[in-house]
Structure formats: C-alpha cells, structure tokens
Amino acid sequence: MTAQRLKALFITHDTSAYGASRSLQLLLRNYDHIDADLLVQRPLLGRQGRDLLRTQFGRSVRLVREAFLPFDTCYQFGSKDRLFNALLSTYNRVLWGGNRRSVERMIDSGSYDFIHLNSLVLHALITERHPFILHMRDVYDGTNPIAVENVRKAAGVIFIDEATLTPFRAIPLQKSLVLNNPFDMTAVAEHAKFRPGLPGLDVERHTIYSIIGVANDAKGTGFIIQTFLSHQDRNARLLVVAGRERTALASYHKLARNDQRIIFWGEEPDIARVYSISDYIIRGEAFPCIGRTVYEGLYSGCRVIVPGDPLVPPPMFEYEDYRKDIFFYRPRNADDLLTLLRRLTGCKVGERKLRSNVAEYVRAFHAFVLSTLAEPRGNEQ
C-alpha cells in the first residue's frame, strides 16, 4: 500500500475559508500520496465554481462533483430551532433522499481506497461496504443514537481533540486517532506591512482584539461586544471578522451602538491579513473552548483570550509551549473578561514567531489511513 498512490473520495459539506473546510484544504494542498476526488454540498440555488474549488483544495484534487448531502445537527451548537429542523428534515427527505442513490453509485463505482467524511454531520453516508474515515470535528450532543451506530461502522475515526473524543470514549470503534488540526500561519509574514486603511484603526498604536468566524450567540459574539462596550479605553479596537450571517450581524451592529472602536470587517478570504494585525484573538463560548482560531492565533504570534479555568486549563495541544500567551476567563463572565481587557490593552504583540505543523499532520494522517486500510473490515472477515 505504501508503494502506490491511493485513490480517495473526500466529501465535505463546507467549502468556506474557515473551520472544517480550511483544515481539509490544508491537507489536500499538501498531500502527495493520493489522487483525490472531491464531493461538495450543492447549493440550493446555482452551482459552485469548480475551478475555484480546485484552487482552494489544491493539487491532489482531480474531479469535483456536487450533490445534495445529508446533514444532521446532532452536535454542540447544532440548531435546536423547531422551524429550522422541520425544514432540515424536509431537505434530508426530499433533496438528500433524491440524491442518495446517485451518491451511492458514485462511491460504488469509484474504486476508492477510502472515503473521507469531513464532519459528523455527514454520518448518514457511512456504510460497511467501503472504508469510510470520519473526521470528528464537532462534539456529539447525544440527540441521535443512529449517529453513534453509523460512527461505529466507520473503518477509522479521527478526533481533533479530547472534547470530540469524550462522547465516544466508552464506545467500541474499529480504529481511532486523536490528531490536532493542521495549521500553517507562515503566510502571515507576507502581510507584515499590511495596513487596512480603515478610519479609526491605527495598527501601531491600537491594541487589536479579533473575533474570527461565525457570528452568533453560541460563539459569544454578542457577549464579547457587550463586554467590550464597557471597556472605555480609546486605544482598544475590536474586529468582528464574519460576513455570511447577515441577520445576526445586523443585530450586532445595533448592539455596538455606533461605537467606532468596534469594526465589522466582513468576510476575509485571506485570513492571514487579519492575524497579521491582531494582538489578541478572543473566543466567547459559554463553556471552556479551544477552537481553530486559538491555534491559528498562537501560530501567528498572537495572544489568545479563551473561556476556561486558569487553575484547571482545558486539555490543549502544546499548552506548555504557549501558556504565557493564553489568557483564561470564566465562561460568559463579563467581569472576568473586562478585567482582562483592561489589563491587556496597551500590551501589544512584539516580534512574531510564525509556525506550521502541516508536514507532521500529513504524515500522521497518511500513517493512520494506511494502518486503517491494513485492518480487515467487518464485512471482509
């Protein structure tokens, strides 16, 4: 198996510049041992640009296809809104149901060495007929026992951290690995002299705090804005880097009350630009949380402010290496966060040490794939 190139199908519901999609893009742009086909979520209206997707996902990708894919909200932050879930149920029954046979035929006829699913939300695709490798990027919330049964059918499961592993710790899986996400922030160096030219933003003088990614209450966007409003220092700036959540963003614009220190950046395709001018990356979840933007911030030479107990830090890769750059506050405790803002404003980042773990990540991923494929599957025994 090691002497030949593998043929694989990668299936993803997300093709954005953030989160799960960003991790998959980094993998495929640096994975030299495979020929990859890519299956992506088909938009309800229009089509995705396939040439753009090849550029995003890189040199390993040969064929790009679209289909309506299954989606399950059985994860932390998954919507529990009744209307949304009623519409989602209709989507899964009608659109995914109508596409299911064609997707199964695509998998059956592809002669793939393995099929990679980029998220738990796609678990309905897993069967024992083929070696599926599931990337567990979300914390299973216990709402759908069928998801557990499907995960058990996977030939291999990759958990991105201890939090995603915990709900499955007592469940027998065929093969599993805890592997931190890939991060490559060396491109930040290209933006060392980047200045956004926004009125009221002085990169040299202001202490810049950034929230990056989805803007919603689950992520704590409103909580952070509200707390920042209580921080009266005129040398502090808060960047809200998000663009797709228009309804939520409109409410946060209103919450910001035209405070010129709060800058709504919008969607940023070259996220290294934001990291290059940020001093602190903030997360605002209602529980201890170490997410992708935390590691991207640290690998970019930023400091990070995250919910958690400073006396009992949550499990975190490379914590000892970065502990002086990590500041914890009790989740959703405005007094704690405000105290940090007052203490840290004026303490800007100096010389940045930029890092990448992509080479090590690809080696570990490929080794796991090979070891998984070497195992006899249940239907082959």
mmCIF file with all atom_site columns, C-alpha atoms in Angstrom, residues 229-331:
data_model
loop_
_atom_site.group_PDB
_atom_site.id
_atom_site.type_symbol
_atom_site.label_atom_id
_atom_site.label_alt_id
_atom_site.label_comp_id
_atom_site.label_asym_id
_atom_site.label_entity_id
_atom_site.label_seq_id
_atom_site.pdbx_PDB_ins_code
_atom_site.Cartn_x
_atom_site.Cartn_y
_atom_site.Cartn_z
_atom_site.occupancy
_atom_site.B_iso_or_equiv
_atom_site.pdbx_formal_charge
_atom_site.auth_seq_id
_atom_site.auth_comp_id
_atom_site.auth_asym_id
_atom_site.auth_atom_id
_atom_site.pdbx_PDB_model_num
ATOM 1   C CA . LEU A 1 229 ? -18.548 48.385 25.208 1.00 0.00 ? 229 LEU A CA 1
ATOM 2   C CA . SER A 1 230 ? -17.872 48.575 28.959 1.00 0.00 ? 230 SER A CA 1
ATOM 3   C CA . HIS A 1 231 ? -14.151 48.871 28.270 1.00 0.00 ? 231 HIS A CA 1
ATOM 4   C CA . GLN A 1 232 ? -13.631 52.604 27.917 1.00 0.00 ? 232 GLN A CA 1
ATOM 5   C CA . ASP A 1 233 ? -10.021 52.634 26.745 1.00 0.00 ? 233 ASP A CA 1
ATOM 6   C CA . ARG A 1 234 ? -9.822  54.600 23.478 1.00 0.00 ? 234 ARG A CA 1
ATOM 7   C CA . ASN A 1 235 ? -6.748  52.651 22.385 1.00 0.00 ? 235 ASN A CA 1
ATOM 8   C CA . ALA A 1 236 ? -8.626  49.341 22.148 1.00 0.00 ? 236 ALA A CA 1
ATOM 9   C CA . ARG A 1 237 ? -10.196 48.071 18.912 1.00 0.00 ? 237 ARG A CA 1
ATOM 10  C CA . LEU A 1 238 ? -12.466 45.060 18.368 1.00 0.00 ? 238 LEU A CA 1
ATOM 11  C CA . LEU A 1 239 ? -12.562 43.431 14.907 1.00 0.00 ? 239 LEU A CA 1
ATOM 12  C CA . VAL A 1 240 ? -15.592 41.244 14.120 1.00 0.00 ? 240 VAL A CA 1
ATOM 13  C CA . VAL A 1 241 ? -14.446 39.148 11.151 1.00 0.00 ? 241 VAL A CA 1
ATOM 14  C CA . ALA A 1 242 ? -17.542 37.442 9.726  1.00 0.00 ? 242 ALA A CA 1
ATOM 15  C CA . GLY A 1 243 ? -19.693 38.065 6.697  1.00 0.00 ? 243 GLY A CA 1
ATOM 16  C CA . ARG A 1 244 ? -22.296 35.414 5.912  1.00 0.00 ? 244 ARG A CA 1
ATOM 17  C CA . GLU A 1 245 ? -24.568 35.698 8.965  1.00 0.00 ? 245 GLU A CA 1
ATOM 18  C CA . ARG A 1 246 ? -26.415 38.817 7.793  1.00 0.00 ? 246 ARG A CA 1
ATOM 19  C CA . THR A 1 247 ? -29.343 38.708 10.214 1.00 0.00 ? 247 THR A CA 1
ATOM 20  C CA . ALA A 1 248 ? -27.100 38.101 13.231 1.00 0.00 ? 248 ALA A CA 1
ATOM 21  C CA . LEU A 1 249 ? -24.606 40.731 12.092 1.00 0.00 ? 249 LEU A CA 1
ATOM 22  C CA . ALA A 1 250 ? -27.363 43.307 11.745 1.00 0.00 ? 250 ALA A CA 1
ATOM 23  C CA . SER A 1 251 ? -28.308 42.760 15.398 1.00 0.00 ? 251 SER A CA 1
ATOM 24  C CA . TYR A 1 252 ? -24.650 43.060 16.443 1.00 0.00 ? 252 TYR A CA 1
ATOM 25  C CA . HIS A 1 253 ? -24.284 46.314 14.519 1.00 0.00 ? 253 HIS A CA 1
ATOM 26  C CA . LYS A 1 254 ? -27.231 47.603 16.526 1.00 0.00 ? 254 LYS A CA 1
ATOM 27  C CA . LEU A 1 255 ? -25.729 46.302 19.772 1.00 0.00 ? 255 LEU A CA 1
ATOM 28  C CA . ALA A 1 256 ? -22.441 48.081 19.030 1.00 0.00 ? 256 ALA A CA 1
ATOM 29  C CA . ARG A 1 257 ? -24.325 51.405 19.156 1.00 0.00 ? 257 ARG A CA 1
ATOM 30  C CA . ASN A 1 258 ? -22.063 53.033 16.536 1.00 0.00 ? 258 ASN A CA 1
ATOM 31  C CA . ASP A 1 259 ? -19.016 52.695 18.775 1.00 0.00 ? 259 ASP A CA 1
ATOM 32  C CA . GLN A 1 260 ? -16.237 53.494 16.303 1.00 0.00 ? 260 GLN A CA 1
ATOM 33  C CA . ARG A 1 261 ? -13.850 51.196 18.169 1.00 0.00 ? 261 ARG A CA 1
ATOM 34  C CA . ILE A 1 262 ? -15.862 48.154 17.022 1.00 0.00 ? 262 ILE A CA 1
ATOM 35  C CA . ILE A 1 263 ? -15.079 47.372 13.381 1.00 0.00 ? 263 ILE A CA 1
ATOM 36  C CA . PHE A 1 264 ? -17.194 44.938 11.382 1.00 0.00 ? 264 PHE A CA 1
ATOM 37  C CA . TRP A 1 265 ? -14.620 43.578 8.955  1.00 0.00 ? 265 TRP A CA 1
ATOM 38  C CA . GLY A 1 266 ? -16.841 41.282 6.902  1.00 0.00 ? 266 GLY A CA 1
ATOM 39  C CA . GLU A 1 267 ? -15.732 38.042 5.249  1.00 0.00 ? 267 GLU A CA 1
ATOM 40  C CA . GLU A 1 268 ? -11.975 37.870 4.699  1.00 0.00 ? 268 GLU A CA 1
ATOM 41  C CA . PRO A 1 269 ? -10.723 35.359 2.097  1.00 0.00 ? 269 PRO A CA 1
ATOM 42  C CA . ASP A 1 270 ? -7.079  35.934 3.083  1.00 0.00 ? 270 ASP A CA 1
ATOM 43  C CA . ILE A 1 271 ? -7.410  35.485 6.828  1.00 0.00 ? 271 ILE A CA 1
ATOM 44  C CA . ALA A 1 272 ? -3.634  35.845 7.333  1.00 0.00 ? 272 ALA A CA 1
ATOM 45  C CA . ARG A 1 273 ? -4.149  39.596 6.865  1.00 0.00 ? 273 ARG A CA 1
ATOM 46  C CA . VAL A 1 274 ? -6.335  39.733 9.972  1.00 0.00 ? 274 VAL A CA 1
ATOM 47  C CA . TYR A 1 275 ? -3.911  37.705 12.070 1.00 0.00 ? 275 TYR A CA 1
ATOM 48  C CA . SER A 1 276 ? -1.021  39.911 10.908 1.00 0.00 ? 276 SER A CA 1
ATOM 49  C CA . ILE A 1 277 ? -2.525  42.977 12.612 1.00 0.00 ? 277 ILE A CA 1
ATOM 50  C CA . SER A 1 278 ? -4.227  41.297 15.596 1.00 0.00 ? 278 SER A CA 1
ATOM 51  C CA . ASP A 1 279 ? -2.753  41.323 19.082 1.00 0.00 ? 279 ASP A CA 1
ATOM 52  C CA . TYR A 1 280 ? -5.386  39.101 20.744 1.00 0.00 ? 280 TYR A CA 1
ATOM 53  C CA . ILE A 1 281 ? -7.833  36.534 19.388 1.00 0.00 ? 281 ILE A CA 1
ATOM 54  C CA . ILE A 1 282 ? -10.982 36.180 21.532 1.00 0.00 ? 282 ILE A CA 1
ATOM 55  C CA . ARG A 1 283 ? -13.454 33.319 21.879 1.00 0.00 ? 283 ARG A CA 1
ATOM 56  C CA . GLY A 1 284 ? -16.697 33.702 23.778 1.00 0.00 ? 284 GLY A CA 1
ATOM 57  C CA . GLU A 1 285 ? -18.385 30.323 24.144 1.00 0.00 ? 285 GLU A CA 1
ATOM 58  C CA . ALA A 1 286 ? -20.391 29.527 27.273 1.00 0.00 ? 286 ALA A CA 1
ATOM 59  C CA . PHE A 1 287 ? -18.023 26.700 28.240 1.00 0.00 ? 287 PHE A CA 1
ATOM 60  C CA . PRO A 1 288 ? -14.256 26.061 28.145 1.00 0.00 ? 288 PRO A CA 1
ATOM 61  C CA . CYS A 1 289 ? -13.360 26.075 24.478 1.00 0.00 ? 289 CYS A CA 1
ATOM 62  C CA . ILE A 1 290 ? -10.186 25.741 22.438 1.00 0.00 ? 290 ILE A CA 1
ATOM 63  C CA . GLY A 1 291 ? -11.062 26.143 18.756 1.00 0.00 ? 291 GLY A CA 1
ATOM 64  C CA . ARG A 1 292 ? -9.279  26.551 15.453 1.00 0.00 ? 292 ARG A CA 1
ATOM 65  C CA . THR A 1 293 ? -8.840  30.320 15.759 1.00 0.00 ? 293 THR A CA 1
ATOM 66  C CA . VAL A 1 294 ? -6.979  29.825 19.044 1.00 0.00 ? 294 VAL A CA 1
ATOM 67  C CA . TYR A 1 295 ? -4.285  27.718 17.383 1.00 0.00 ? 295 TYR A CA 1
ATOM 68  C CA . GLU A 1 296 ? -4.191  29.914 14.300 1.00 0.00 ? 296 GLU A CA 1
ATOM 69  C CA . GLY A 1 297 ? -3.696  32.907 16.555 1.00 0.00 ? 297 GLY A CA 1
ATOM 70  C CA . LEU A 1 298 ? -0.887  31.281 18.511 1.00 0.00 ? 298 LEU A CA 1
ATOM 71  C CA . TYR A 1 299 ? 0.805   30.033 15.329 1.00 0.00 ? 299 TYR A CA 1
ATOM 72  C CA . SER A 1 300 ? 0.555   33.630 14.034 1.00 0.00 ? 300 SER A CA 1
ATOM 73  C CA . GLY A 1 301 ? 2.330   35.077 17.038 1.00 0.00 ? 301 GLY A CA 1
ATOM 74  C CA . CYS A 1 302 ? -0.873  36.494 18.559 1.00 0.00 ? 302 CYS A CA 1
ATOM 75  C CA . ARG A 1 303 ? -2.062  36.009 22.118 1.00 0.00 ? 303 ARG A CA 1
ATOM 76  C CA . VAL A 1 304 ? -5.444  34.441 22.831 1.00 0.00 ? 304 VAL A CA 1
ATOM 77  C CA . ILE A 1 305 ? -8.281  35.059 25.294 1.00 0.00 ? 305 ILE A CA 1
ATOM 78  C CA . VAL A 1 306 ? -10.452 31.997 25.850 1.00 0.00 ? 306 VAL A CA 1
ATOM 79  C CA . PRO A 1 307 ? -13.195 30.782 28.203 1.00 0.00 ? 307 PRO A CA 1
ATOM 80  C CA . GLY A 1 308 ? -11.845 28.376 30.782 1.00 0.00 ? 308 GLY A CA 1
ATOM 81  C CA . ASP A 1 309 ? -10.475 27.970 34.286 1.00 0.00 ? 309 ASP A CA 1
ATOM 82  C CA . PRO A 1 310 ? -6.904  29.303 34.596 1.00 0.00 ? 310 PRO A CA 1
ATOM 83  C CA . LEU A 1 311 ? -6.321  26.910 37.503 1.00 0.00 ? 311 LEU A CA 1
ATOM 84  C CA . VAL A 1 312 ? -7.575  23.893 35.547 1.00 0.00 ? 312 VAL A CA 1
ATOM 85  C CA . PRO A 1 313 ? -6.865  24.629 31.877 1.00 0.00 ? 313 PRO A CA 1
ATOM 86  C CA . PRO A 1 314 ? -8.829  22.541 29.344 1.00 0.00 ? 314 PRO A CA 1
ATOM 87  C CA . PRO A 1 315 ? -6.822  19.849 27.531 1.00 0.00 ? 315 PRO A CA 1
ATOM 88  C CA . MET A 1 316 ? -4.820  21.613 24.848 1.00 0.00 ? 316 MET A CA 1
ATOM 89  C CA . PHE A 1 317 ? -2.103  20.607 22.418 1.00 0.00 ? 317 PHE A CA 1
ATOM 90  C CA . GLU A 1 318 ? 1.224   22.380 23.075 1.00 0.00 ? 318 GLU A CA 1
ATOM 91  C CA . TYR A 1 319 ? -0.129  24.166 26.143 1.00 0.00 ? 319 TYR A CA 1
ATOM 92  C CA . GLU A 1 320 ? 3.245   24.376 27.856 1.00 0.00 ? 320 GLU A CA 1
ATOM 93  C CA . ASP A 1 321 ? 4.781   25.954 24.767 1.00 0.00 ? 321 ASP A CA 1
ATOM 94  C CA . TYR A 1 322 ? 2.198   28.727 24.674 1.00 0.00 ? 322 TYR A CA 1
ATOM 95  C CA . ARG A 1 323 ? 0.918   29.150 28.212 1.00 0.00 ? 323 ARG A CA 1
ATOM 96  C CA . LYS A 1 324 ? 2.338   32.698 28.570 1.00 0.00 ? 324 LYS A CA 1
ATOM 97  C CA . ASP A 1 325 ? 0.271   33.759 25.534 1.00 0.00 ? 325 ASP A CA 1
ATOM 98  C CA . ILE A 1 326 ? -3.032  32.230 26.725 1.00 0.00 ? 326 ILE A CA 1
ATOM 99  C CA . PHE A 1 327 ? -5.401  34.142 28.991 1.00 0.00 ? 327 PHE A CA 1
ATOM 100 C CA . PHE A 1 328 ? -8.425  32.413 30.514 1.00 0.00 ? 328 PHE A CA 1
ATOM 101 C CA . TYR A 1 329 ? -11.613 33.893 31.931 1.00 0.00 ? 329 TYR A CA 1
ATOM 102 C CA . ARG A 1 330 ? -14.656 32.176 33.408 1.00 0.00 ? 330 ARG A CA 1
ATOM 103 C CA . PRO A 1 331 ? -17.081 31.406 30.555 1.00 0.00 ? 331 PRO A CA 1
#
